[in-house]
PDB file of C-alpha atoms in Angstrom:
ATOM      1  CA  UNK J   1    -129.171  22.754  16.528  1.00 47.00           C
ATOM      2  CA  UNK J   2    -129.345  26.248  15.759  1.00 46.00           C
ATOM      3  CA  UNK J   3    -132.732  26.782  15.918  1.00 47.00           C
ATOM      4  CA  UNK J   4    -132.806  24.781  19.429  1.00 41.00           C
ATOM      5  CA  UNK J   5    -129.687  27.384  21.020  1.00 42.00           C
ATOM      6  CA  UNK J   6    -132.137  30.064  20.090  1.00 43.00           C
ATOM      7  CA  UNK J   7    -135.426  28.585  21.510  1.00 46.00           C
ATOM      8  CA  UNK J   8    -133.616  28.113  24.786  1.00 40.00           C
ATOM      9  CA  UNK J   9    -131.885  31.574  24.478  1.00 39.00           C
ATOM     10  CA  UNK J  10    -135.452  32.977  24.241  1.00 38.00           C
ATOM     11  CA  UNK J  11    -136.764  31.176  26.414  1.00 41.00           C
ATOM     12  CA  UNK J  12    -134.142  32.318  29.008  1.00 42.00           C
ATOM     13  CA  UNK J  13    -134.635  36.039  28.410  1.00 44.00           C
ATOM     14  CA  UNK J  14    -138.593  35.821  28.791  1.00 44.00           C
ATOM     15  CA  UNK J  15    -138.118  34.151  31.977  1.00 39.00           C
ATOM     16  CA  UNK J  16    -135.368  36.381  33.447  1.00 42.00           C
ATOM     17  CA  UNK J  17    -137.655  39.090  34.169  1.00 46.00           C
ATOM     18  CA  UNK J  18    -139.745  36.884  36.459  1.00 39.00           C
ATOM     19  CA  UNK J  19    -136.307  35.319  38.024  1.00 39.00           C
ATOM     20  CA  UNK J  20    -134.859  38.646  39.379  1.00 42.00           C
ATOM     21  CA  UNK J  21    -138.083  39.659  40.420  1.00 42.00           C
ATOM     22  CA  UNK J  22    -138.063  36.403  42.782  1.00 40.00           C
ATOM     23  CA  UNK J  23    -134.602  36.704  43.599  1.00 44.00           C
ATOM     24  CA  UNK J  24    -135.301  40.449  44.788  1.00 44.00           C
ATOM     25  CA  UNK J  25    -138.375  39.774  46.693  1.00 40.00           C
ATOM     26  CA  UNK J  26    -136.353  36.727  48.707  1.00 41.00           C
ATOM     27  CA  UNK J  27    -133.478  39.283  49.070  1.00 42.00           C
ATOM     28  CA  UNK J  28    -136.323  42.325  50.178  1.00 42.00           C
ATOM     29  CA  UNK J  29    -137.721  39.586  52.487  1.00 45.00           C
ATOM     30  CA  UNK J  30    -134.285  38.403  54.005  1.00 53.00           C
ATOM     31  CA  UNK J  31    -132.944  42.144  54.840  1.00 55.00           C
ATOM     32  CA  UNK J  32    -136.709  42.844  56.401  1.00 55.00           C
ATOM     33  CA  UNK J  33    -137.025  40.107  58.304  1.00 61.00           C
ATOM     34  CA  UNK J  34    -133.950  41.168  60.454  1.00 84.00           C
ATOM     35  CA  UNK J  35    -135.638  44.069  61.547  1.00 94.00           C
ATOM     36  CA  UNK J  36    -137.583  43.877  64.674  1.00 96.00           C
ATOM     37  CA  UNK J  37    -139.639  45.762  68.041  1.00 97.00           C
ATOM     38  CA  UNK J  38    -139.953  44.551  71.198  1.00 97.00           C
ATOM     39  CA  UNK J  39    -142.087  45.416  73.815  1.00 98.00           C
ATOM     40  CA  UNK J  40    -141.470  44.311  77.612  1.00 98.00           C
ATOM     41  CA  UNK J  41    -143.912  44.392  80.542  1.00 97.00           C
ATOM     42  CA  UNK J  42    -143.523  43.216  84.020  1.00 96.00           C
ATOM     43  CA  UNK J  43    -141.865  44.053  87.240  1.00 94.00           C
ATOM     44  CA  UNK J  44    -138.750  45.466  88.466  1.00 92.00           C
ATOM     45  CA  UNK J  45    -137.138  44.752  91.855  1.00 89.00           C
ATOM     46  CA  UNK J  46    -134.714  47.537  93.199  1.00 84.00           C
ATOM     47  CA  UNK J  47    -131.865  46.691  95.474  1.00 74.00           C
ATOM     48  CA  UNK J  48    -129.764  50.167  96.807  1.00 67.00           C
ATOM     49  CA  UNK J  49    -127.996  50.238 100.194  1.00 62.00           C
ATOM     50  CA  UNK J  50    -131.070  49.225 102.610  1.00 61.00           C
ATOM     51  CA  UNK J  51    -133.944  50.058  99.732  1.00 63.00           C
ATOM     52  CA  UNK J  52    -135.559  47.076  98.575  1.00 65.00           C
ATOM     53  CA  UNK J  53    -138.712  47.643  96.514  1.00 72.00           C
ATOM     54  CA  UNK J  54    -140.197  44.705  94.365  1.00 73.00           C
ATOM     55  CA  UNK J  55    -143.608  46.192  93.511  1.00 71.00           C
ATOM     56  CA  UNK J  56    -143.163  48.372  90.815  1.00 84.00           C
ATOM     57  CA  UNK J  57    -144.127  48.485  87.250  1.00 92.00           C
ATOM     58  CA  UNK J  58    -141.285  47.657  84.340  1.00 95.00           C
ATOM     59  CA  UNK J  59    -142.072  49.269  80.589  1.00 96.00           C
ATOM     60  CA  UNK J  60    -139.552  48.766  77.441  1.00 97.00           C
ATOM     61  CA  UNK J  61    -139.111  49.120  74.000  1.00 98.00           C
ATOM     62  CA  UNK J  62    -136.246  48.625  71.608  1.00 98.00           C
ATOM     63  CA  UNK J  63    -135.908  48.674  68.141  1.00 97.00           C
ATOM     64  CA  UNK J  64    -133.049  46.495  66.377  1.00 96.00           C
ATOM     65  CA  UNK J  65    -131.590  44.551  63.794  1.00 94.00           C
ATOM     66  CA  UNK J  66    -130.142  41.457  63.462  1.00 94.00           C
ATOM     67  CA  UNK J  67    -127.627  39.947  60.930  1.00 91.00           C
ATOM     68  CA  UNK J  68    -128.667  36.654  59.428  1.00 86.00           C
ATOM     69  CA  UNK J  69    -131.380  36.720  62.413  1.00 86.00           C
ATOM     70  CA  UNK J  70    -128.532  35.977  64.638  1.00 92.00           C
ATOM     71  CA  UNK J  71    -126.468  39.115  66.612  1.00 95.00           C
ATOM     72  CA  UNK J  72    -127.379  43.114  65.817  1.00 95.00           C
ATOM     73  CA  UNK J  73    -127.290  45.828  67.369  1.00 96.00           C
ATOM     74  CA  UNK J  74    -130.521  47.613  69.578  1.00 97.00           C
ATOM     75  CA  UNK J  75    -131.881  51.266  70.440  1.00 98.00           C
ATOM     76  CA  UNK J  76    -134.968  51.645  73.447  1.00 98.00           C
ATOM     77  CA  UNK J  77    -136.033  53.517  76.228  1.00 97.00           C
ATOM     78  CA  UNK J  78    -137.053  51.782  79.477  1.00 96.00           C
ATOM     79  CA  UNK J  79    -138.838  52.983  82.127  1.00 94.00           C
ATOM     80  CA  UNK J  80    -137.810  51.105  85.590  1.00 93.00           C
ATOM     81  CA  UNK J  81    -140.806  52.448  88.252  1.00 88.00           C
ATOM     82  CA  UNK J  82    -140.321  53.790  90.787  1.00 84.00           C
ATOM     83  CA  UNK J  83    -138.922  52.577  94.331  1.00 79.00           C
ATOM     84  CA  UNK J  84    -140.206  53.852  97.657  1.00 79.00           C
ATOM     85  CA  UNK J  85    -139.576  53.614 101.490  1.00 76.00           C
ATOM     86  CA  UNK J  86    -140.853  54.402 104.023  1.00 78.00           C
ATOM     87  CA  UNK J  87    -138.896  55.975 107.352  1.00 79.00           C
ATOM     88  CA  UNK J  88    -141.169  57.188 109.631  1.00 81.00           C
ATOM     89  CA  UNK J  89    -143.193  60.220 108.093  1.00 85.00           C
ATOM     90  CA  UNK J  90    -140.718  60.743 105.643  1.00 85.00           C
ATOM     91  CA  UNK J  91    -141.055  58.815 102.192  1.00 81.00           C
ATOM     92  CA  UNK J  92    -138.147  58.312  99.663  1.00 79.00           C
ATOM     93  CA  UNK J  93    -138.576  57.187  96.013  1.00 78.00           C
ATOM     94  CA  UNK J  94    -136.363  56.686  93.212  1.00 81.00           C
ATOM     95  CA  UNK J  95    -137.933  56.581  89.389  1.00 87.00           C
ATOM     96  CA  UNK J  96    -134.934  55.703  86.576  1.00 90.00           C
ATOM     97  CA  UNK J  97    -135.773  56.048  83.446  1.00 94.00           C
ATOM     98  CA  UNK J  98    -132.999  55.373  80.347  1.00 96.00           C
ATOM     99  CA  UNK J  99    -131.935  55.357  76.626  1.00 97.00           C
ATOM    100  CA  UNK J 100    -130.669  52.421  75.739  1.00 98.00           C
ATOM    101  CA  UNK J 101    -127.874  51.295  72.938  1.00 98.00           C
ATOM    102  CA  UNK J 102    -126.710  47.829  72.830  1.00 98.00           C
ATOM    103  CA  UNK J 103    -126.189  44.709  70.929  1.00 98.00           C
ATOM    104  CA  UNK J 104    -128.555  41.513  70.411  1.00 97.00           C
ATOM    105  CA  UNK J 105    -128.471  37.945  69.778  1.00 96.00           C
ATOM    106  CA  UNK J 106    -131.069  35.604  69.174  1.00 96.00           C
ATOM    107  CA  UNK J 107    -130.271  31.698  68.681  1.00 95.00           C
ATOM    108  CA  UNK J 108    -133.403  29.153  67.415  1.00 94.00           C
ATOM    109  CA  UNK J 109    -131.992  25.944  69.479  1.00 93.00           C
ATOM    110  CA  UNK J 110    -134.920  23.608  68.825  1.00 93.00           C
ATOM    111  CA  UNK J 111    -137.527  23.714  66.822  1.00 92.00           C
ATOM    112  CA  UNK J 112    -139.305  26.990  67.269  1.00 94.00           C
ATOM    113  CA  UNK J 113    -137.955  27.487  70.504  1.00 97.00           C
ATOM    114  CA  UNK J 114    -135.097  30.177  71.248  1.00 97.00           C
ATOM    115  CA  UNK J 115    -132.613  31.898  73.883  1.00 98.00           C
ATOM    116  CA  UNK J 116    -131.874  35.840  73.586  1.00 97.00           C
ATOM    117  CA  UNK J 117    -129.312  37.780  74.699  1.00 97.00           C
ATOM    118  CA  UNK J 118    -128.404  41.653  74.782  1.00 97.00           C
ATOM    119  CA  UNK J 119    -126.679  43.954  76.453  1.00 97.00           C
ATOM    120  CA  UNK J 120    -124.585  47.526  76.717  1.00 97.00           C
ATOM    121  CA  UNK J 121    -124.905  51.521  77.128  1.00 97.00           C
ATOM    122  CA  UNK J 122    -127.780  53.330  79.105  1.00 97.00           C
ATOM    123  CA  UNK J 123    -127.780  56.459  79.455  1.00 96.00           C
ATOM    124  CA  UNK J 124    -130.223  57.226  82.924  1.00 93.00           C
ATOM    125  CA  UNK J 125    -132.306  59.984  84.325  1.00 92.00           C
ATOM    126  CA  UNK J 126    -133.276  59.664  87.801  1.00 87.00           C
ATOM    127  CA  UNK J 127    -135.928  61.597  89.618  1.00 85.00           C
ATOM    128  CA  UNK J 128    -135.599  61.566  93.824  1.00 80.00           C
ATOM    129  CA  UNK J 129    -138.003  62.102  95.851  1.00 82.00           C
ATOM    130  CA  UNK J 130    -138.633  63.055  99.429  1.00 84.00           C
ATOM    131  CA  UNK J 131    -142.214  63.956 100.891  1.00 87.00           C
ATOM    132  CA  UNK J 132    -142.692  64.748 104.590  1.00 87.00           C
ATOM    133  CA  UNK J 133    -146.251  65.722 105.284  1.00 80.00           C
ATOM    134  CA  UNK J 134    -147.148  68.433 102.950  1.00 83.00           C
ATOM    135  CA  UNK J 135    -143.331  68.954 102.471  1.00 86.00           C
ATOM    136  CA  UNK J 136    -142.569  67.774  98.845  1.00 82.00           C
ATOM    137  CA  UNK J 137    -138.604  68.042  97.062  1.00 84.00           C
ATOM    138  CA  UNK J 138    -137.705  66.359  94.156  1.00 81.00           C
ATOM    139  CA  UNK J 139    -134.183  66.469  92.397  1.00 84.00           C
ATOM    140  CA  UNK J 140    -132.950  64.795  88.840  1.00 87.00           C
ATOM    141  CA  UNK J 141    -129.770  63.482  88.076  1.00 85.00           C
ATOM    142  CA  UNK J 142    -128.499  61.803  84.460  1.00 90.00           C
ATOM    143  CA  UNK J 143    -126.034  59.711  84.278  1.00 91.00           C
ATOM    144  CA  UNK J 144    -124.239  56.627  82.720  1.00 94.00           C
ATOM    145  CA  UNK J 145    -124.637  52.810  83.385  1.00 94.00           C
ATOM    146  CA  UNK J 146    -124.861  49.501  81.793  1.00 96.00           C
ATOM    147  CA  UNK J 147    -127.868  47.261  80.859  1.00 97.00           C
ATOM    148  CA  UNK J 148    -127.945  42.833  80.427  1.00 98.00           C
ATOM    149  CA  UNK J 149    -130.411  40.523  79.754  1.00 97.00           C
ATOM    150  CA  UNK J 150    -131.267  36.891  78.957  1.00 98.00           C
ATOM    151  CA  UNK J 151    -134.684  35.505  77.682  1.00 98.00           C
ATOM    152  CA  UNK J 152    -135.690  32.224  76.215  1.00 98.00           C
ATOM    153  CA  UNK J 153    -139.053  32.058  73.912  1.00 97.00           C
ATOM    154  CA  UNK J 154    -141.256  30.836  71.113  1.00 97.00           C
ATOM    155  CA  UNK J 155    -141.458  31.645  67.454  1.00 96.00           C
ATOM    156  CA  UNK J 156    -145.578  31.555  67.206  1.00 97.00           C
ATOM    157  CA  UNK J 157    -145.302  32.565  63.623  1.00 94.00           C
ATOM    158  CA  UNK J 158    -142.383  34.030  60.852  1.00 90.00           C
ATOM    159  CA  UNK J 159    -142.913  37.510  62.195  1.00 92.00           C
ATOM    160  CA  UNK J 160    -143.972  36.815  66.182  1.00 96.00           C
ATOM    161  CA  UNK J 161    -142.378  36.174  69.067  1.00 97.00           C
ATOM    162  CA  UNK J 162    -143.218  35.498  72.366  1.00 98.00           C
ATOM    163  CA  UNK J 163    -140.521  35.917  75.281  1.00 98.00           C
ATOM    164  CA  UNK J 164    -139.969  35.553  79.235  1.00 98.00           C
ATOM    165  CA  UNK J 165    -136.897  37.492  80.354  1.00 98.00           C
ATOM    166  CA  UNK J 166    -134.549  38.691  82.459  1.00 97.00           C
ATOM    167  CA  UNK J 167    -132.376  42.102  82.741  1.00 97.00           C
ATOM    168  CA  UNK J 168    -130.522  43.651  84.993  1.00 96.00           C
ATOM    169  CA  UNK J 169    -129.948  47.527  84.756  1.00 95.00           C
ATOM    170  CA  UNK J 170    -127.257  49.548  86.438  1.00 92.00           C
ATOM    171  CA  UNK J 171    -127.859  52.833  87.444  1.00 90.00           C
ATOM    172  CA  UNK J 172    -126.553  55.884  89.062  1.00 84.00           C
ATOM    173  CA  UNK J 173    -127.930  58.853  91.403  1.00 78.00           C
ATOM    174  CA  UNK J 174    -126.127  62.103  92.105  1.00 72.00           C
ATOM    175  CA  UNK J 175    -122.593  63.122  91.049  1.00 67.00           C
ATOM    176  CA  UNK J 176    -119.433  62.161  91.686  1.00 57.00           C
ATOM    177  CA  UNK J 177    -117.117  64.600  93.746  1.00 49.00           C
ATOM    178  CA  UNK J 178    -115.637  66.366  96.248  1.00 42.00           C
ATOM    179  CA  UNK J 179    -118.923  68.157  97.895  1.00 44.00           C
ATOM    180  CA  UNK J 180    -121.331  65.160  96.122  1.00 57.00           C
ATOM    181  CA  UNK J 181    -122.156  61.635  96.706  1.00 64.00           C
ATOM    182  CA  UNK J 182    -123.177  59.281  93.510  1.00 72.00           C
ATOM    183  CA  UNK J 183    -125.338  55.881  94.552  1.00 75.00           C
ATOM    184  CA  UNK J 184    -125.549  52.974  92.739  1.00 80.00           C
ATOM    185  CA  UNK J 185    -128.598  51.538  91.951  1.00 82.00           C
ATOM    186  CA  UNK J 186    -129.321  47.881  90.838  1.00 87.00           C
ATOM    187  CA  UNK J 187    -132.383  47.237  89.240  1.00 91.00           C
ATOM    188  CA  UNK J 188    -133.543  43.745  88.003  1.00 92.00           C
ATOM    189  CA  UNK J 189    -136.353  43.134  85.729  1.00 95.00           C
ATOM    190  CA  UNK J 190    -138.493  40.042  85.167  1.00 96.00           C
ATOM    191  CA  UNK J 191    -140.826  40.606  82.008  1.00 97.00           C
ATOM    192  CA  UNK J 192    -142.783  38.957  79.651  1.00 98.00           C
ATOM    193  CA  UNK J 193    -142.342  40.352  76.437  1.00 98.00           C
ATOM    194  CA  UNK J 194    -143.550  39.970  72.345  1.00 98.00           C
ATOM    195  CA  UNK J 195    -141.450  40.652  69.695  1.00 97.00           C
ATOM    196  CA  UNK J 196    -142.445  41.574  65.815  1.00 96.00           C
ATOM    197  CA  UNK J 197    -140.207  40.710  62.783  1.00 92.00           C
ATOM    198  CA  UNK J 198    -140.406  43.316  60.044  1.00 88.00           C
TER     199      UNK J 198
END
């Protein structure tokens, strides 16, 4: 009996090595795998008092992580185009650009399939432009605003994910006071975009 209790304590110890080892690796692999980038690319659609621009170009990244692959939090920069029109000889544009802090969620509801939410802070610099002829001005203005989006997508492996979406930014223009006027500007965002898992 004796001799057995210390076969099978020896045999535990020379094994226990190897155990941890897994156990850390499936640990390592959990915490990594909630990691993640995504990229977005597709095309915004700008909607300000009469302005109403659909042709333009829509860029972001965000880096993240997510709890048990479920809800995290987010950091990116997006770059909305730029919005133009046209009265007369004059033209006006409007290129936002913002820094982005949020949180995330992710939910696998069959299969490999999966919906996405996120949403929060932006912080925005806009660039306005007027150009009359040879006549060019240009002015920036930074402010605060709001960011929300909803996506639904595919798992095509462990680590890769691929995503249709849609956001909706909020935006501001100018400053708010006495002698200054401060626009709103409402910027949606349909993109197709791929996600990878660290």
């Amino acid at each position: 009996m004796n001799k057995l209790l210390l076969s099978a304590v020896l045999a535990a110890a020379a094994l226990s090595p190897f155990a941890a080892q897994a156990d850390d690796a499936a640990a390592s692999s959990n915490q990594l795998n909630n990691f993640f980038v995504t990229g977005n690319l597709g095309q915004s659609n700008y909607r300000v008092g009469g302005l109403s621009d659909k042709s333009d170009v829509f860029q972001s990244v965000r880096f993240g992580w997510r709890w048990n692959n479920i809800v995290g939090a987010e950091v990116g920069y997006t770059s909305l185009g730029q919005a133009k029109q046209y009265i007369g000889p004059v033209t006006v544009g409007f290129q936002p650009k913002a820094v982005i802090l949020g949180v995330n969620a992710k939910y696998d509801f069959y299969g490999s399939w999966f919906v996405t939410g996120h949403g929060g802070y932006l912080r925005s610099r806009t660039t306005a432009e007027t150009t009359y002829g040879n006549l060019h001005t240009s002015e920036k203005s930074w402010n605060n605003g709001w960011y929300a989006g909803v996506g639904v997508g595919y798992n095509v492996t462990d680590n890769v994910a691929l995503a249709l979406n849609y956001d909706n930014y909020r935006v501001k223009y100018g400053r708010a006071g006495a002698s200054q006027s401060q626009a709103n500007v409402n910027v949606a965002a349909y993109s197709a975009s791929l996600e990878y898992r660290f």
